[in-house]
Amino acid sequence: MTKTAYLTIDGTTYELPLIHGVENDAAVDISGLREVSGHITYDPGFGNTGSCESAITFVSGEKGQLRYRGYPIEQLAEKSTFIETAMLLIFGELPTREERNKFRDMLSEQELLHEGLKHHFDGFPSKGHPMAILSAVINSLGCYHPDLLEIENDEEFVKAASKIISKVRTIAAFSYRKSLGMPFMYPDPKLSYCRNFLHMMFSIPYKAFEPTDEAVKALSQFLILHADHEQNCSCSTVRMVGSSQANLFASVSAGICALWGRLHGGANAAVIEMLRGIRDGEYSVKDVVEKVKRKEMLLMGFGHRIYKGFDPRAKILKESAHKLLVNTGHDDELLDIALELSETALADEYFIERRLYPNVDFYSGLILRALGIPLNMFPVMFAIGRMPGWIAHWWEDRQNPELRLHRPRQVYVGPTERDYVPLDER
Ligand code: SDX
């Protein structure tokens, strides 16, 4: 296995060590490059830049593979639960029954919000976007748990992690209830993670909402599929913020903000808006494909920085959406439109040559619609799923004794030195 790369600049050759991962991924270590050569590397969007070594998630874009701690996503989606998957990502191993029950009890103990936090919701307008509320209230948790702002040991970390994973559901559901002017439904410790969330979203006083087992399974699988995806935009944001020694609440709050963007976690809602436009006759499938080819719009839910073939999550979500709609008697015409749009794009040279395929967001919104989740909550659902992944990456960094503050360099292209000009002379 080659151990060294050579870079020649102005006749001088520099030796750069090669780093190899366990899946034959390899990297040129440039951590000493500027010191020896006076040069930095340049990689807008970081498509060719590794920020860290990580043992949490492996993605192969060429082979369409996704594994959490070595376990293929297909097996976890079929056989695991969201809490078990969260523990796998955070602690590195599938839990024993005793470990799982202990963590599940911790989540039940942490599911309520401090009554003082509830008043924050009164300050938000009813139309306030739930992602803004989620990032604000998650960050505010640090005000109610100052003892967890500085995490000194594993026990404090597990306490903070369980608080966030449990309360993120409560905050999300409360923001939905607030938007409708409905009373908050408190969590019920007798219910499972997903069933409890649906209860807080859709029960009304004295009339408990009873989701079907299919709906609960579909939600659990949705959250498993969103739980982590290595160094994506929001995960890198969490690691960036955490590298300054910012606390866990602030770090994942920053991750929520990064996820909100349409190119990232906001795409699931944008896909549904696009499909609804076709359903309502604003434009046809053919119109969309042609507008995309004229670069007047992006095909939302398509394309990926890593996957240059099918996103394995999209395959599972497509089947799950179809099964849920059939089982719940929902006949969502948007699924038929999505299938037609996908088939049309996948057969078109424009998409083929750019290797554009459906990603995790193309079908996921159809499942959320079938569960009765409103459109503006779609990125919130992505955030609930991704929370264990963010927490796992933050903790992986914190346990790294060689962790350095993340501080990229730049190539300066602004004005060269010039003297101040007094106001009257400008
Ligand atoms: C997620 O990173 C992750 O892991 C993210 C994620 C996770 O789990 O965390 O997987 C979740 O964010 C999935 C992506 C959701 N976003 C969308 O669906 C929005 C639509 N997708 C595009 O914005 C785009 O595909 C990105 C942002 C996802 C990836 O963009 P890249 O890697 O920067 O792609 P690129 O600009 O290099 O594209 C290459 C070509 C370009 O055309 P040319 O300049 O060569 O002519 O493909 C085109 C792009 O214009 N292209 C698209 C397109 N995506 C890329 N053209 C139309 N529609 C698209 N969706």
CSV table of C-alpha atoms and ligand atoms in Angstrom, one decimal:
chain,number,residue,atom,x,y,z
A,1,MET,CA,0.0,0.0,0.0
A,2,THR,CA,1.5,3.4,-1.1
A,3,LYS,CA,2.5,5.4,2.0
A,4,THR,CA,3.7,8.6,0.4
A,5,ALA,CA,2.5,11.2,-2.2
A,6,TYR,CA,4.8,13.6,-3.9
A,7,LEU,CA,4.0,17.2,-4.8
A,8,THR,CA,6.4,19.3,-6.8
A,9,ILE,CA,6.1,23.1,-6.8
A,10,ASP,CA,8.7,25.3,-8.6
A,11,GLY,CA,11.1,22.4,-8.8
A,12,THR,CA,10.9,21.5,-5.2
A,13,THR,CA,9.3,18.1,-4.4
A,14,TYR,CA,7.5,17.7,-1.1
A,15,GLU,CA,6.7,14.3,0.5
A,16,LEU,CA,3.1,14.0,1.8
A,17,PRO,CA,2.1,11.0,3.9
A,18,LEU,CA,-1.0,8.9,2.7
A,19,ILE,CA,-3.7,7.9,5.2
A,20,HIS,CA,-5.7,4.8,4.5
A,21,GLY,CA,-9.2,4.0,5.9
A,22,VAL,CA,-10.5,0.5,6.5
A,23,GLU,CA,-12.6,0.5,3.3
A,24,ASN,CA,-9.6,1.4,1.0
A,25,ASP,CA,-10.5,5.1,1.2
A,26,ALA,CA,-7.2,7.0,1.1
A,27,ALA,CA,-6.2,10.6,1.8
A,28,VAL,CA,-3.2,12.8,1.3
A,29,ASP,CA,-2.2,14.2,4.7
A,30,ILE,CA,-1.6,17.9,4.0
A,31,SER,CA,-1.6,19.0,7.7
A,32,GLY,CA,2.0,20.2,7.3
A,33,LEU,CA,1.8,21.4,3.7
A,34,ARG,CA,1.8,25.2,4.4
A,35,GLU,CA,4.7,25.0,6.8
A,36,VAL,CA,7.0,23.3,4.3
A,37,SER,CA,5.7,24.8,1.0
A,38,GLY,CA,4.0,28.0,1.8
A,39,HIS,CA,1.0,26.7,-0.1
A,40,ILE,CA,-2.5,25.6,1.1
A,41,THR,CA,-5.0,23.5,-0.9
A,42,TYR,CA,-8.1,24.9,-2.4
A,43,ASP,CA,-11.4,22.9,-2.5
A,44,PRO,CA,-14.6,25.0,-2.5
A,45,GLY,CA,-17.4,22.9,-1.0
A,46,PHE,CA,-14.9,20.5,0.4
A,47,GLY,CA,-15.8,17.8,-2.1
A,48,ASN,CA,-12.2,16.5,-2.0
A,49,THR,CA,-11.3,17.3,1.6
A,50,GLY,CA,-11.5,15.1,4.6
A,51,SER,CA,-12.0,17.0,7.9
A,52,CYS,CA,-11.4,14.0,10.3
A,53,GLU,CA,-11.0,10.3,10.8
A,54,SER,CA,-14.3,8.9,11.9
A,55,ALA,CA,-15.5,5.4,13.0
A,56,ILE,CA,-19.3,6.1,13.0
A,57,THR,CA,-20.7,5.9,9.5
A,58,PHE,CA,-19.4,4.6,6.2
A,59,VAL,CA,-20.8,5.7,2.9
A,60,SER,CA,-19.8,4.4,-0.5
A,61,GLY,CA,-21.2,6.7,-3.2
A,62,GLU,CA,-19.9,4.5,-6.0
A,63,LYS,CA,-21.5,1.3,-4.5
A,64,GLY,CA,-24.5,2.9,-2.9
A,65,GLN,CA,-23.6,1.6,0.5
A,66,LEU,CA,-24.5,3.1,3.9
A,67,ARG,CA,-23.4,1.5,7.2
A,68,TYR,CA,-23.7,2.7,10.8
A,69,ARG,CA,-20.8,1.3,12.8
A,70,GLY,CA,-20.5,-1.4,10.1
A,71,TYR,CA,-24.1,-2.5,10.0
A,72,PRO,CA,-25.8,-2.1,6.6
A,73,ILE,CA,-28.6,0.4,6.6
A,74,GLU,CA,-30.9,-2.2,4.9
A,75,GLN,CA,-30.6,-4.5,7.9
A,76,LEU,CA,-31.0,-1.8,10.5
A,77,ALA,CA,-34.1,-0.3,8.7
A,78,GLU,CA,-35.7,-3.7,8.7
A,79,LYS,CA,-34.7,-5.2,12.1
A,80,SER,CA,-33.7,-2.3,14.4
A,81,THR,CA,-35.6,0.4,16.3
A,82,PHE,CA,-34.7,4.1,16.3
A,83,ILE,CA,-33.5,4.1,19.9
A,84,GLU,CA,-31.4,1.0,19.4
A,85,THR,CA,-29.9,2.6,16.2
A,86,ALA,CA,-29.2,5.9,18.2
A,87,MET,CA,-27.3,3.9,20.8
A,88,LEU,CA,-25.3,2.1,18.1
A,89,LEU,CA,-24.3,5.4,16.6
A,90,ILE,CA,-23.4,7.0,19.9
A,91,PHE,CA,-21.9,4.2,21.9
A,92,GLY,CA,-20.5,2.1,19.0
A,93,GLU,CA,-22.2,-1.2,19.6
A,94,LEU,CA,-25.8,-2.7,19.4
A,95,PRO,CA,-27.0,-2.5,23.1
A,96,THR,CA,-28.0,-5.5,25.2
A,97,ARG,CA,-31.6,-5.7,26.2
A,98,GLU,CA,-30.6,-4.4,29.7
A,99,GLU,CA,-28.6,-1.5,28.2
A,100,ARG,CA,-31.4,-0.6,25.9
A,101,ASN,CA,-34.0,-0.7,28.6
A,102,LYS,CA,-31.8,1.5,30.8
A,103,PHE,CA,-31.4,4.1,28.0
A,104,ARG,CA,-35.1,3.9,27.2
A,105,ASP,CA,-35.9,4.6,30.9
A,106,MET,CA,-33.6,7.6,30.8
A,107,LEU,CA,-35.4,9.0,27.7
A,108,SER,CA,-38.8,8.6,29.6
A,109,GLU,CA,-37.4,10.4,32.6
A,110,GLN,CA,-36.2,13.3,30.3
A,111,GLU,CA,-39.2,13.7,28.1
A,112,LEU,CA,-40.8,16.6,29.8
A,113,LEU,CA,-39.8,20.2,29.3
A,114,HIS,CA,-39.1,22.5,32.3
A,115,GLU,CA,-42.4,24.4,32.7
A,116,GLY,CA,-40.4,27.7,32.3
A,117,LEU,CA,-39.3,26.5,28.8
A,118,LYS,CA,-43.0,26.1,27.8
A,119,HIS,CA,-43.4,29.9,28.1
A,120,HIS,CA,-40.9,30.4,25.3
A,121,PHE,CA,-43.6,29.1,22.9
A,122,ASP,CA,-45.9,31.9,23.9
A,123,GLY,CA,-43.3,34.3,22.4
A,124,PHE,CA,-43.3,32.8,19.0
A,125,PRO,CA,-45.9,33.8,16.4
A,126,SER,CA,-48.2,31.0,15.4
A,127,LYS,CA,-46.7,31.0,11.9
A,128,GLY,CA,-43.2,30.9,13.2
A,129,HIS,CA,-41.2,28.2,11.3
A,130,PRO,CA,-40.8,25.1,13.5
A,131,MET,CA,-37.1,24.8,12.6
A,132,ALA,CA,-36.4,28.3,14.0
A,133,ILE,CA,-38.3,27.3,17.2
A,134,LEU,CA,-36.5,24.0,17.4
A,135,SER,CA,-33.0,25.4,17.1
A,136,ALA,CA,-33.9,28.2,19.6
A,137,VAL,CA,-35.5,26.0,22.2
A,138,ILE,CA,-32.8,23.2,21.9
A,139,ASN,CA,-30.2,25.9,22.6
A,140,SER,CA,-32.2,27.2,25.5
A,141,LEU,CA,-32.0,23.8,27.2
A,142,GLY,CA,-28.5,24.9,28.2
A,143,CYS,CA,-30.1,27.6,30.3
A,144,TYR,CA,-32.1,25.0,32.3
A,145,HIS,CA,-29.2,22.5,32.6
A,146,PRO,CA,-26.1,24.7,33.2
A,147,ASP,CA,-24.5,21.7,34.9
A,148,LEU,CA,-24.3,20.1,31.4
A,149,LEU,CA,-22.8,23.0,29.6
A,150,GLU,CA,-19.3,21.7,30.4
A,151,ILE,CA,-19.4,17.9,30.0
A,152,GLU,CA,-16.6,16.4,32.0
A,153,ASN,CA,-17.3,12.7,31.8
A,154,ASP,CA,-19.3,9.9,30.2
A,155,GLU,CA,-22.1,10.1,32.7
A,156,GLU,CA,-22.7,13.8,32.0
A,157,PHE,CA,-22.5,13.2,28.3
A,158,VAL,CA,-25.1,10.4,28.4
A,159,LYS,CA,-27.3,12.6,30.5
A,160,ALA,CA,-27.1,15.5,28.0
A,161,ALA,CA,-27.5,13.2,25.0
A,162,SER,CA,-30.6,11.5,26.5
A,163,LYS,CA,-32.1,14.9,27.3
A,164,ILE,CA,-31.7,16.2,23.8
A,165,ILE,CA,-32.9,12.9,22.1
A,166,SER,CA,-35.9,12.8,24.3
A,167,LYS,CA,-36.9,16.4,24.4
A,168,VAL,CA,-36.4,17.1,20.7
A,169,ARG,CA,-39.7,15.2,20.1
A,170,THR,CA,-41.5,17.2,22.8
A,171,ILE,CA,-40.2,20.5,21.4
A,172,ALA,CA,-41.2,19.6,17.9
A,173,ALA,CA,-44.7,18.5,18.9
A,174,PHE,CA,-45.2,21.5,21.1
A,175,SER,CA,-44.3,23.8,18.2
A,176,TYR,CA,-46.9,22.1,16.0
A,177,ARG,CA,-49.6,22.4,18.7
A,178,LYS,CA,-48.7,26.0,19.2
A,179,SER,CA,-49.1,26.7,15.5
A,180,LEU,CA,-52.6,25.3,15.7
A,181,GLY,CA,-53.5,27.1,18.9
A,182,MET,CA,-54.1,23.7,20.5
A,183,PRO,CA,-53.2,22.7,24.0
A,184,PHE,CA,-49.8,20.9,24.5
A,185,MET,CA,-50.2,17.2,24.9
A,186,TYR,CA,-47.7,16.0,27.5
A,187,PRO,CA,-45.6,12.9,26.7
A,188,ASP,CA,-46.8,9.6,28.1
A,189,PRO,CA,-43.9,7.5,29.6
A,190,LYS,CA,-45.8,4.3,28.9
A,191,LEU,CA,-45.4,4.9,25.1
A,192,SER,CA,-42.5,4.0,22.8
A,193,TYR,CA,-40.3,6.8,21.4
A,194,CYS,CA,-42.3,7.1,18.1
A,195,ARG,CA,-45.7,6.3,19.5
A,196,ASN,CA,-45.2,9.0,22.1
A,197,PHE,CA,-44.2,11.6,19.5
A,198,LEU,CA,-47.4,10.8,17.5
A,199,HIS,CA,-49.4,11.0,20.7
A,200,MET,CA,-48.0,14.5,21.5
A,201,MET,CA,-48.7,15.6,17.9
A,202,PHE,CA,-52.2,14.3,17.4
A,203,SER,CA,-53.9,13.4,20.6
A,204,ILE,CA,-56.5,15.8,22.1
A,205,PRO,CA,-57.5,16.1,25.7
A,206,TYR,CA,-59.5,13.0,26.7
A,207,LYS,CA,-59.2,11.5,23.2
A,208,ALA,CA,-55.9,9.7,22.8
A,209,PHE,CA,-54.6,9.3,19.2
A,210,GLU,CA,-54.0,5.6,18.5
A,211,PRO,CA,-51.6,5.3,15.5
A,212,THR,CA,-51.5,2.0,13.6
A,213,ASP,CA,-48.5,-0.3,14.0
A,214,GLU,CA,-47.7,0.4,10.3
A,215,ALA,CA,-47.5,4.1,11.0
A,216,VAL,CA,-45.3,3.7,14.0
A,217,LYS,CA,-43.0,1.3,12.1
A,218,ALA,CA,-42.8,3.7,9.1
A,219,LEU,CA,-41.9,6.6,11.4
A,220,SER,CA,-39.3,4.5,13.2
A,221,GLN,CA,-37.8,3.4,9.9
A,222,PHE,CA,-37.8,7.0,8.7
A,223,LEU,CA,-35.9,8.1,11.7
A,224,ILE,CA,-33.4,5.2,11.4
A,225,LEU,CA,-32.7,6.2,7.8
A,226,HIS,CA,-32.0,9.8,8.7
A,227,ALA,CA,-30.0,9.0,11.8
A,228,ASP,CA,-26.5,9.8,10.3
A,229,HIS,CA,-24.7,10.3,7.1
A,230,GLU,CA,-21.0,11.0,7.9
A,231,GLN,CA,-19.6,14.5,7.2
A,232,ASN,CA,-22.7,16.1,5.6
A,233,CYS,CA,-23.3,19.8,5.9
A,234,SER,CA,-25.1,19.8,9.2
A,235,CYS,CA,-22.9,17.2,10.8
A,236,SER,CA,-19.8,19.2,9.8
A,237,THR,CA,-21.4,22.2,11.3
A,238,VAL,CA,-21.9,20.4,14.6
A,239,ARG,CA,-18.3,19.3,14.5
A,240,MET,CA,-17.1,22.9,13.6
A,241,VAL,CA,-19.1,24.5,16.4
A,242,GLY,CA,-18.1,21.7,18.9
A,243,SER,CA,-14.4,22.2,18.0
A,244,SER,CA,-14.5,25.6,19.7
A,245,GLN,CA,-15.5,23.7,22.9
A,246,ALA,CA,-19.1,25.0,22.6
A,247,ASN,CA,-21.6,23.0,24.5
A,248,LEU,CA,-23.6,20.1,23.1
A,249,PHE,CA,-26.9,22.1,23.1
A,250,ALA,CA,-25.4,25.0,21.1
A,251,SER,CA,-23.6,22.6,18.7
A,252,VAL,CA,-26.7,20.6,17.7
A,253,SER,CA,-28.7,23.8,17.6
A,254,ALA,CA,-26.3,25.0,14.9
A,255,GLY,CA,-26.7,21.7,13.1
A,256,ILE,CA,-30.5,22.3,13.0
A,257,CYS,CA,-29.9,25.6,11.3
A,258,ALA,CA,-27.6,24.1,8.7
A,259,LEU,CA,-30.1,21.3,8.0
A,260,TRP,CA,-32.9,23.8,7.3
A,261,GLY,CA,-31.4,24.8,3.9
A,262,ARG,CA,-33.2,23.7,0.7
A,263,LEU,CA,-30.1,22.0,-0.6
A,264,HIS,CA,-29.9,19.8,2.6
A,265,GLY,CA,-32.7,18.9,5.0
A,266,GLY,CA,-35.1,21.4,3.6
A,267,ALA,CA,-35.3,19.4,0.3
A,268,ASN,CA,-37.9,17.0,1.6
A,269,ALA,CA,-40.5,19.8,1.8
A,270,ALA,CA,-39.4,21.3,-1.5
A,271,VAL,CA,-40.0,17.9,-3.3
A,272,ILE,CA,-43.6,17.9,-2.1
A,273,GLU,CA,-44.1,21.5,-3.2
A,274,MET,CA,-42.8,20.5,-6.6
A,275,LEU,CA,-45.1,17.4,-6.8
A,276,ARG,CA,-48.1,19.4,-5.7
A,277,GLY,CA,-47.4,21.9,-8.5
A,278,ILE,CA,-47.6,19.1,-11.0
A,279,ARG,CA,-50.7,17.7,-9.4
A,280,ASP,CA,-52.4,21.1,-9.5
A,281,GLY,CA,-51.6,21.5,-13.1
A,282,GLU,CA,-49.2,24.5,-12.7
A,283,TYR,CA,-46.7,22.5,-14.8
A,284,SER,CA,-46.3,19.0,-16.1
A,285,VAL,CA,-43.6,16.4,-15.4
A,286,LYS,CA,-42.1,17.2,-18.8
A,287,ASP,CA,-42.1,21.0,-18.0
A,288,VAL,CA,-40.2,20.3,-14.8
A,289,VAL,CA,-37.6,18.2,-16.6
A,290,GLU,CA,-37.2,20.8,-19.3
A,291,LYS,CA,-36.9,23.6,-16.8
A,292,VAL,CA,-34.2,21.6,-15.0
A,293,LYS,CA,-32.3,21.0,-18.2
A,294,ARG,CA,-32.5,24.8,-19.0
A,295,LYS,CA,-31.0,25.2,-15.5
A,296,GLU,CA,-34.0,27.3,-14.4
A,297,MET,CA,-34.5,25.0,-11.4
A,298,LEU,CA,-33.0,22.1,-9.5
A,299,LEU,CA,-34.9,18.7,-9.4
A,300,MET,CA,-35.4,18.6,-5.7
A,301,GLY,CA,-34.8,15.3,-4.1
A,302,PHE,CA,-32.3,14.4,-6.8
A,303,GLY,CA,-28.5,14.4,-6.9
A,304,HIS,CA,-26.0,14.0,-4.1
A,305,ARG,CA,-22.4,15.0,-3.4
A,306,ILE,CA,-21.5,11.4,-2.5
A,307,TYR,CA,-24.0,9.1,-4.2
A,308,LYS,CA,-23.5,8.9,-7.9
A,309,GLY,CA,-26.0,6.2,-8.2
A,310,PHE,CA,-29.1,5.3,-6.2
A,311,ASP,CA,-29.1,6.5,-2.5
A,312,PRO,CA,-29.8,3.3,-0.6
A,313,ARG,CA,-32.2,5.2,1.7
A,314,ALA,CA,-34.3,6.3,-1.3
A,315,LYS,CA,-34.9,2.7,-2.3
A,316,ILE,CA,-36.1,1.8,1.1
A,317,LEU,CA,-38.2,4.9,1.5
A,318,LYS,CA,-39.8,4.4,-1.9
A,319,GLU,CA,-41.0,0.9,-0.8
A,320,SER,CA,-42.0,2.1,2.7
A,321,ALA,CA,-44.1,5.0,1.2
A,322,HIS,CA,-45.9,2.6,-1.1
A,323,LYS,CA,-46.5,0.1,1.7
A,324,LEU,CA,-47.8,2.7,4.2
A,325,LEU,CA,-50.1,4.3,1.7
A,326,VAL,CA,-51.6,0.9,0.8
A,327,ASN,CA,-51.9,-0.2,4.5
A,328,THR,CA,-53.5,3.1,5.6
A,329,GLY,CA,-55.8,3.3,2.6
A,330,HIS,CA,-54.2,6.6,1.7
A,331,ASP,CA,-54.2,7.0,-2.1
A,332,ASP,CA,-51.7,9.7,-2.5
A,333,GLU,CA,-51.5,10.7,-6.1
A,334,LEU,CA,-48.2,12.4,-5.4
A,335,LEU,CA,-46.6,9.0,-5.2
A,336,ASP,CA,-47.7,8.3,-8.8
A,337,ILE,CA,-46.4,11.7,-9.9
A,338,ALA,CA,-43.1,11.1,-8.1
A,339,LEU,CA,-42.7,7.7,-9.8
A,340,GLU,CA,-43.4,9.2,-13.2
A,341,LEU,CA,-41.0,12.1,-12.6
A,342,SER,CA,-38.2,9.8,-11.4
A,343,GLU,CA,-38.6,7.5,-14.3
A,344,THR,CA,-38.6,10.4,-16.8
A,345,ALA,CA,-35.5,11.9,-15.3
A,346,LEU,CA,-33.6,8.6,-15.0
A,347,ALA,CA,-34.2,8.0,-18.7
A,348,ASP,CA,-32.9,11.4,-19.7
A,349,GLU,CA,-29.3,11.9,-20.8
A,350,TYR,CA,-29.1,15.2,-18.9
A,351,PHE,CA,-29.5,13.3,-15.6
A,352,ILE,CA,-27.7,10.2,-16.7
A,353,GLU,CA,-24.5,12.0,-17.7
A,354,ARG,CA,-24.6,14.0,-14.4
A,355,ARG,CA,-25.3,10.8,-12.4
A,356,LEU,CA,-28.3,12.3,-10.8
A,357,TYR,CA,-30.5,9.9,-8.9
A,358,PRO,CA,-33.2,10.1,-6.2
A,359,ASN,CA,-31.8,10.9,-2.8
A,360,VAL,CA,-33.1,10.4,0.7
A,361,ASP,CA,-35.5,13.4,0.3
A,362,PHE,CA,-37.3,12.4,-2.9
A,363,TYR,CA,-39.7,9.9,-1.3
A,364,SER,CA,-39.4,10.7,2.4
A,365,GLY,CA,-42.0,13.5,2.3
A,366,LEU,CA,-44.7,11.0,1.1
A,367,ILE,CA,-44.3,9.1,4.3
A,368,LEU,CA,-44.6,12.2,6.4
A,369,ARG,CA,-47.7,13.2,4.5
A,370,ALA,CA,-49.3,9.8,5.1
A,371,LEU,CA,-48.5,10.2,8.8
A,372,GLY,CA,-50.3,13.6,8.8
A,373,ILE,CA,-47.1,15.6,9.5
A,374,PRO,CA,-47.5,19.2,8.0
A,375,LEU,CA,-45.1,20.3,5.3
A,376,ASN,CA,-43.2,22.9,7.5
A,377,MET,CA,-42.4,20.1,10.0
A,378,PHE,CA,-40.7,18.0,7.4
A,379,PRO,CA,-37.1,19.3,8.1
A,380,VAL,CA,-38.0,19.0,11.8
A,381,MET,CA,-38.6,15.3,11.3
A,382,PHE,CA,-35.2,15.1,9.6
A,383,ALA,CA,-33.6,16.8,12.6
A,384,ILE,CA,-35.3,14.4,15.1
A,385,GLY,CA,-33.8,11.5,13.1
A,386,ARG,CA,-30.4,13.1,12.7
A,387,MET,CA,-30.0,14.1,16.3
A,388,PRO,CA,-28.2,10.9,17.4
A,389,GLY,CA,-25.8,11.2,14.5
A,390,TRP,CA,-24.9,14.8,15.4
A,391,ILE,CA,-24.4,13.8,19.0
A,392,ALA,CA,-22.2,10.8,18.1
A,393,HIS,CA,-19.9,13.0,15.9
A,394,TRP,CA,-19.7,15.7,18.6
A,395,TRP,CA,-18.7,13.2,21.2
A,396,GLU,CA,-16.2,11.5,18.8
A,397,ASP,CA,-14.5,14.8,18.5
A,398,ARG,CA,-14.6,15.5,22.2
A,399,GLN,CA,-12.9,12.2,22.9
A,400,ASN,CA,-10.1,13.0,20.5
A,401,PRO,CA,-7.1,14.3,22.5
A,402,GLU,CA,-5.7,15.8,19.2
A,403,LEU,CA,-8.9,17.7,18.3
A,404,ARG,CA,-8.0,21.2,17.0
A,405,LEU,CA,-10.2,24.2,16.6
A,406,HIS,CA,-11.7,24.0,13.0
A,407,ARG,CA,-10.3,27.1,11.2
A,408,PRO,CA,-10.0,26.8,7.4
A,409,ARG,CA,-7.7,29.1,5.4
A,410,GLN,CA,-8.5,31.1,2.3
A,411,VAL,CA,-7.1,32.5,-0.9
A,412,TYR,CA,-7.4,36.3,-0.6
A,413,VAL,CA,-8.7,38.1,-3.7
A,414,GLY,CA,-9.7,41.5,-2.2
A,415,PRO,CA,-8.0,44.9,-2.4
A,416,THR,CA,-4.3,45.1,-1.6
A,417,GLU,CA,-3.1,47.6,1.1
A,418,ARG,CA,-4.4,51.1,0.7
A,419,ASP,CA,-4.6,54.2,3.0
A,420,TYR,CA,-7.7,55.6,4.8
A,421,VAL,CA,-9.5,58.3,2.8
A,422,PRO,CA,-11.2,61.0,5.0
A,423,LEU,CA,-15.0,61.4,4.5
A,424,ASP,CA,-14.7,64.8,2.8
A,425,GLU,CA,-12.3,63.5,0.2
A,426,ARG,CA,-14.4,60.5,-1.0
B,1,SDX,C1,-29.3,15.7,1.8
B,1,SDX,O1,-24.4,15.2,2.2
B,1,SDX,C2,-25.3,14.4,2.6
B,1,SDX,O2,-25.0,13.3,3.0
B,1,SDX,C3,-26.7,15.1,2.7
B,1,SDX,C4,-27.8,14.1,3.1
B,1,SDX,C5,-27.7,13.6,4.5
B,1,SDX,O3,-28.2,12.5,4.8
B,1,SDX,O4,-27.2,14.4,5.3
B,1,SDX,O5,-27.7,13.0,2.2
B,1,SDX,C6,-29.1,14.8,2.9
B,1,SDX,O6,-29.0,16.9,2.0
B,1,SDX,C7,-29.6,15.1,0.4
B,1,SDX,C8,-29.6,16.2,-0.7
B,1,SDX,C9,-30.9,17.0,-0.6
B,1,SDX,N1,-30.9,18.1,-1.5
B,1,SDX,C10,-31.6,18.1,-2.7
B,1,SDX,O7,-32.3,17.2,-3.1
B,1,SDX,C11,-31.5,19.5,-3.5
B,1,SDX,C12,-31.2,19.1,-4.9
B,1,SDX,N2,-29.9,18.6,-5.1
B,1,SDX,C13,-28.8,19.5,-5.5
B,1,SDX,O8,-28.9,20.7,-4.9
B,1,SDX,C14,-27.4,18.8,-5.4
B,1,SDX,O9,-27.6,17.6,-6.0
B,1,SDX,C15,-26.7,18.7,-4.1
B,1,SDX,C16,-26.6,20.0,-3.4
B,1,SDX,C17,-27.4,17.7,-3.2
B,1,SDX,C18,-25.3,18.1,-4.4
B,1,SDX,O10,-24.7,19.1,-5.2
B,1,SDX,P1,-23.2,19.0,-5.7
B,1,SDX,O11,-22.5,17.8,-5.2
B,1,SDX,O12,-22.6,20.3,-5.4
B,1,SDX,O13,-23.4,18.8,-7.2
B,1,SDX,P2,-22.8,19.6,-8.4
B,1,SDX,O14,-23.1,21.1,-8.3
B,1,SDX,O15,-21.4,19.3,-8.5
B,1,SDX,O16,-23.6,19.0,-9.6
B,1,SDX,C19,-23.0,18.5,-10.8
B,1,SDX,C20,-23.9,18.8,-11.9
B,1,SDX,C21,-24.2,20.3,-12.1
B,1,SDX,O17,-24.5,20.5,-13.5
B,1,SDX,P3,-23.3,21.1,-14.5
B,1,SDX,O18,-22.8,22.4,-13.9
B,1,SDX,O19,-22.3,20.0,-14.5
B,1,SDX,O20,-24.0,21.3,-15.8
B,1,SDX,O21,-25.2,18.3,-11.7
B,1,SDX,C22,-26.2,19.4,-11.6
B,1,SDX,C23,-25.4,20.6,-11.3
B,1,SDX,O22,-26.1,21.7,-11.8
B,1,SDX,N3,-27.1,19.0,-10.5
B,1,SDX,C24,-28.4,19.1,-10.6
B,1,SDX,C25,-29.0,18.7,-9.4
B,1,SDX,N4,-28.0,18.3,-8.6
B,1,SDX,C26,-26.8,18.6,-9.3
B,1,SDX,N5,-29.2,19.6,-11.6
B,1,SDX,C27,-30.6,19.5,-11.4
B,1,SDX,N6,-31.1,19.1,-10.3
B,1,SDX,C28,-30.4,18.7,-9.2
B,1,SDX,N7,-31.0,18.3,-8.1
